[in-house]
């Protein structure tokens, strides 16, 4: 065959397609390839291995809410390229990410085994990290409080700030049970929010909080658990990225964890039960969750970390009975599971417990259970007047009054249906079971029962 025929055959083969392989740095990256006409020609979670004709292509990576893209030229030779991890900031100082810092990793290792407040080995550590030099960091911006709202962190003196504005840590030995993380000073929007934490006997709960241009961002925190006294280790980069991918998926309501990373999360449950909890919720994001697999996982988690409210929530999803839950779970997805179970089996959330109160006042703010604290602000029907008396803006007053009163939320829902369907309130209540109202409003049975009772009460009483 002549050289001209060889070149013709090469061109024909190339036109039919040449091998095209791109390998992202972590398997939880969503890779999309488009051609010069912006048509999608390939996409996959992780590695793409296909054939494409020569031309100009755009490779786009999505990971943890970050997007990066680049243009490449494909010729007649096989194309292979490894993609660096998108520059995603992570609250945890995961090695290889743009926001990792050696002094931050050292601080996490030190204060997860030493206390900044009191004596003993810490059972809780909170580390605020400045992700970008130049941002102002208030080392005392956050506060750790007990379930009754009483601060337990010793005030500003309980925190250990770095010499510069790099990080601030709190660690101490707290009894097992529920706690809350909140801003020490009243936030700019006037809404006193708190975020659920839980300390379990035999374990240390680690909370990594990023600091942004407006201050700490607990809603974007990463949380882990390690055995009491073991301390945090920064060696497992793949596992750290798997956790960040799973949390990003929970924020967006989609499964962003590859099969390999899911296995890594589930295998880590004996050393870090919260990895297993996150892995279970990642499984629940599948269109058809494997409940048998989740049931086996929950059984193992109960052995390692009994009495954890997030594990109790997962138990309700597979139909297992649970003792009445008194402390709110850390994950908002867990809280939703408990509210749903409580609507079918009243008492899953113990009546009068903090868990029930939190479920009544929960607000959507990322993946963590976050609620409006009744102890730190006015509540009920007089919320608007109380806030206006205190000088709060009208918009804040309205937002507070709507969010703070769960009974009002149910009543407005029922009356909206009555208005749209041209029915009486009694007709709507007769057509809806209380558990349906619980499901539709996302509230536990006690709040719904109170709302129904008031709606059925004759006017003037």
PDB file of N, CA, C and O in Angstrom, residues 181 192-196 218-219 328-332 335 358-359 361-373:
ATOM      1  N   UNK A 181     -24.938  24.997  67.892  1.00  0.00           N
ATOM      2  CA  UNK A 181     -23.916  25.945  67.445  1.00  0.00           C
ATOM      3  C   UNK A 181     -24.647  27.149  66.878  1.00  0.00           C
ATOM      4  O   UNK A 181     -25.573  27.007  66.072  1.00  0.00           O
ATOM      5  N   UNK A 192     -32.464  34.688  65.014  1.00  0.00           N
ATOM      6  CA  UNK A 192     -31.546  33.869  65.832  1.00  0.00           C
ATOM      7  C   UNK A 192     -31.621  32.401  65.429  1.00  0.00           C
ATOM      8  O   UNK A 192     -32.545  31.680  65.802  1.00  0.00           O
ATOM      9  N   UNK A 193     -30.656  31.962  64.656  1.00  0.00           N
ATOM     10  CA  UNK A 193     -30.625  30.584  64.168  1.00  0.00           C
ATOM     11  C   UNK A 193     -29.641  29.757  64.983  1.00  0.00           C
ATOM     12  O   UNK A 193     -28.619  30.255  65.449  1.00  0.00           O
ATOM     13  N   UNK A 194     -29.961  28.485  65.135  1.00  0.00           N
ATOM     14  CA  UNK A 194     -29.060  27.538  65.803  1.00  0.00           C
ATOM     15  C   UNK A 194     -28.958  26.286  64.946  1.00  0.00           C
ATOM     16  O   UNK A 194     -29.856  25.968  64.161  1.00  0.00           O
ATOM     17  N   UNK A 195     -27.860  25.576  65.114  1.00  0.00           N
ATOM     18  CA  UNK A 195     -27.577  24.381  64.322  1.00  0.00           C
ATOM     19  C   UNK A 195     -27.296  23.221  65.266  1.00  0.00           C
ATOM     20  O   UNK A 195     -26.573  23.377  66.244  1.00  0.00           O
ATOM     21  N   UNK A 196     -27.877  22.073  64.989  1.00  0.00           N
ATOM     22  CA  UNK A 196     -27.805  20.931  65.904  1.00  0.00           C
ATOM     23  C   UNK A 196     -26.438  20.257  65.868  1.00  0.00           C
ATOM     24  O   UNK A 196     -25.869  20.026  64.801  1.00  0.00           O
ATOM     25  N   UNK A 218     -21.512  28.333  59.286  1.00  0.00           N
ATOM     26  CA  UNK A 218     -21.793  26.992  59.820  1.00  0.00           C
ATOM     27  C   UNK A 218     -22.730  26.188  58.942  1.00  0.00           C
ATOM     28  O   UNK A 218     -22.722  24.946  58.999  1.00  0.00           O
ATOM     29  N   UNK A 219     -23.542  26.847  58.110  1.00  0.00           N
ATOM     30  CA  UNK A 219     -24.455  26.108  57.242  1.00  0.00           C
ATOM     31  C   UNK A 219     -23.720  25.277  56.205  1.00  0.00           C
ATOM     32  O   UNK A 219     -24.289  24.349  55.626  1.00  0.00           O
ATOM     33  N   UNK A 328     -32.419  16.680  68.642  1.00  0.00           N
ATOM     34  CA  UNK A 328     -32.510  16.785  67.179  1.00  0.00           C
ATOM     35  C   UNK A 328     -31.294  16.159  66.511  1.00  0.00           C
ATOM     36  O   UNK A 328     -30.170  16.260  67.028  1.00  0.00           O
ATOM     37  N   UNK A 329     -31.474  15.505  65.371  1.00  0.00           N
ATOM     38  CA  UNK A 329     -30.338  14.976  64.620  1.00  0.00           C
ATOM     39  C   UNK A 329     -29.560  16.115  63.977  1.00  0.00           C
ATOM     40  O   UNK A 329     -30.057  17.236  63.845  1.00  0.00           O
ATOM     41  N   UNK A 330     -28.342  15.831  63.555  1.00  0.00           N
ATOM     42  CA  UNK A 330     -27.520  16.876  62.954  1.00  0.00           C
ATOM     43  C   UNK A 330     -27.909  17.162  61.508  1.00  0.00           C
ATOM     44  O   UNK A 330     -27.847  18.296  61.053  1.00  0.00           O
ATOM     45  N   UNK A 331     -28.336  16.141  60.769  1.00  0.00           N
ATOM     46  CA  UNK A 331     -28.682  16.325  59.369  1.00  0.00           C
ATOM     47  C   UNK A 331     -30.149  16.690  59.207  1.00  0.00           C
ATOM     48  O   UNK A 331     -31.027  16.075  59.818  1.00  0.00           O
ATOM     49  N   UNK A 332     -30.423  17.681  58.354  1.00  0.00           N
ATOM     50  CA  UNK A 332     -31.809  18.056  58.085  1.00  0.00           C
ATOM     51  C   UNK A 332     -32.568  16.905  57.444  1.00  0.00           C
ATOM     52  O   UNK A 332     -33.762  16.719  57.703  1.00  0.00           O
ATOM     53  N   UNK A 335     -33.826  14.811  60.145  1.00  0.00           N
ATOM     54  CA  UNK A 335     -34.957  15.457  60.810  1.00  0.00           C
ATOM     55  C   UNK A 335     -36.243  15.224  60.027  1.00  0.00           C
ATOM     56  O   UNK A 335     -37.302  14.939  60.605  1.00  0.00           O
ATOM     57  N   UNK A 358     -37.581  21.662  67.962  1.00  0.00           N
ATOM     58  CA  UNK A 358     -36.729  22.025  66.825  1.00  0.00           C
ATOM     59  C   UNK A 358     -37.432  21.704  65.514  1.00  0.00           C
ATOM     60  O   UNK A 358     -37.418  22.502  64.566  1.00  0.00           O
ATOM     61  N   UNK A 359     -38.060  20.526  65.439  1.00  0.00           N
ATOM     62  CA  UNK A 359     -38.754  20.133  64.213  1.00  0.00           C
ATOM     63  C   UNK A 359     -39.871  21.105  63.859  1.00  0.00           C
ATOM     64  O   UNK A 359     -40.183  21.305  62.682  1.00  0.00           O
ATOM     65  N   UNK A 361     -39.736  24.318  64.314  1.00  0.00           N
ATOM     66  CA  UNK A 361     -39.194  25.631  63.945  1.00  0.00           C
ATOM     67  C   UNK A 361     -38.002  25.533  62.988  1.00  0.00           C
ATOM     68  O   UNK A 361     -37.229  26.476  62.857  1.00  0.00           O
ATOM     69  N   UNK A 362     -37.884  24.405  62.313  1.00  0.00           N
ATOM     70  CA  UNK A 362     -36.744  24.198  61.422  1.00  0.00           C
ATOM     71  C   UNK A 362     -36.872  25.095  60.195  1.00  0.00           C
ATOM     72  O   UNK A 362     -37.979  25.404  59.740  1.00  0.00           O
ATOM     73  N   UNK A 363     -35.741  25.558  59.699  1.00  0.00           N
ATOM     74  CA  UNK A 363     -35.696  26.373  58.483  1.00  0.00           C
ATOM     75  C   UNK A 363     -34.728  25.717  57.506  1.00  0.00           C
ATOM     76  O   UNK A 363     -33.778  25.033  57.900  1.00  0.00           O
ATOM     77  N   UNK A 364     -34.991  25.915  56.226  1.00  0.00           N
ATOM     78  CA  UNK A 364     -34.113  25.349  55.208  1.00  0.00           C
ATOM     79  C   UNK A 364     -32.852  26.159  55.075  1.00  0.00           C
ATOM     80  O   UNK A 364     -32.890  27.317  54.653  1.00  0.00           O
ATOM     81  N   UNK A 365     -31.719  25.556  55.450  1.00  0.00           N
ATOM     82  CA  UNK A 365     -30.440  26.278  55.393  1.00  0.00           C
ATOM     83  C   UNK A 365     -29.313  25.271  55.215  1.00  0.00           C
ATOM     84  O   UNK A 365     -28.562  24.998  56.130  1.00  0.00           O
ATOM     85  N   UNK A 366     -29.222  24.671  54.035  1.00  0.00           N
ATOM     86  CA  UNK A 366     -28.171  23.697  53.799  1.00  0.00           C
ATOM     87  C   UNK A 366     -28.551  22.321  54.303  1.00  0.00           C
ATOM     88  O   UNK A 366     -29.719  21.991  54.500  1.00  0.00           O
ATOM     89  N   UNK A 367     -27.543  21.497  54.556  1.00  0.00           N
ATOM     90  CA  UNK A 367     -27.786  20.093  54.897  1.00  0.00           C
ATOM     91  C   UNK A 367     -28.001  19.876  56.388  1.00  0.00           C
ATOM     92  O   UNK A 367     -28.426  18.795  56.796  1.00  0.00           O
ATOM     93  N   UNK A 368     -27.725  20.879  57.226  1.00  0.00           N
ATOM     94  CA  UNK A 368     -27.755  20.666  58.668  1.00  0.00           C
ATOM     95  C   UNK A 368     -29.077  21.127  59.280  1.00  0.00           C
ATOM     96  O   UNK A 368     -29.709  22.060  58.793  1.00  0.00           O
ATOM     97  N   UNK A 369     -29.473  20.464  60.362  1.00  0.00           N
ATOM     98  CA  UNK A 369     -30.691  20.840  61.079  1.00  0.00           C
ATOM     99  C   UNK A 369     -30.491  22.207  61.705  1.00  0.00           C
ATOM    100  O   UNK A 369     -29.686  22.389  62.619  1.00  0.00           O
ATOM    101  N   UNK A 370     -31.228  23.187  61.192  1.00  0.00           N
ATOM    102  CA  UNK A 370     -31.115  24.575  61.624  1.00  0.00           C
ATOM    103  C   UNK A 370     -32.509  25.094  61.959  1.00  0.00           C
ATOM    104  O   UNK A 370     -33.463  24.830  61.226  1.00  0.00           O
ATOM    105  N   UNK A 371     -32.624  25.813  63.054  1.00  0.00           N
ATOM    106  CA  UNK A 371     -33.948  26.269  63.474  1.00  0.00           C
ATOM    107  C   UNK A 371     -33.881  27.661  64.099  1.00  0.00           C
ATOM    108  O   UNK A 371     -32.812  28.151  64.445  1.00  0.00           O
ATOM    109  N   UNK A 372     -35.053  28.270  64.207  1.00  0.00           N
ATOM    110  CA  UNK A 372     -35.185  29.563  64.870  1.00  0.00           C
ATOM    111  C   UNK A 372     -35.301  29.326  66.370  1.00  0.00           C
ATOM    112  O   UNK A 372     -36.221  28.640  66.831  1.00  0.00           O
ATOM    113  N   UNK A 373     -34.365  29.886  67.115  1.00  0.00           N
ATOM    114  CA  UNK A 373     -34.365  29.686  68.561  1.00  0.00           C
ATOM    115  C   UNK A 373     -35.460  30.518  69.223  1.00  0.00           C
ATOM    116  O   UNK A 373     -35.454  31.743  69.146  1.00  0.00           O
TER     117      UNK A 373
END
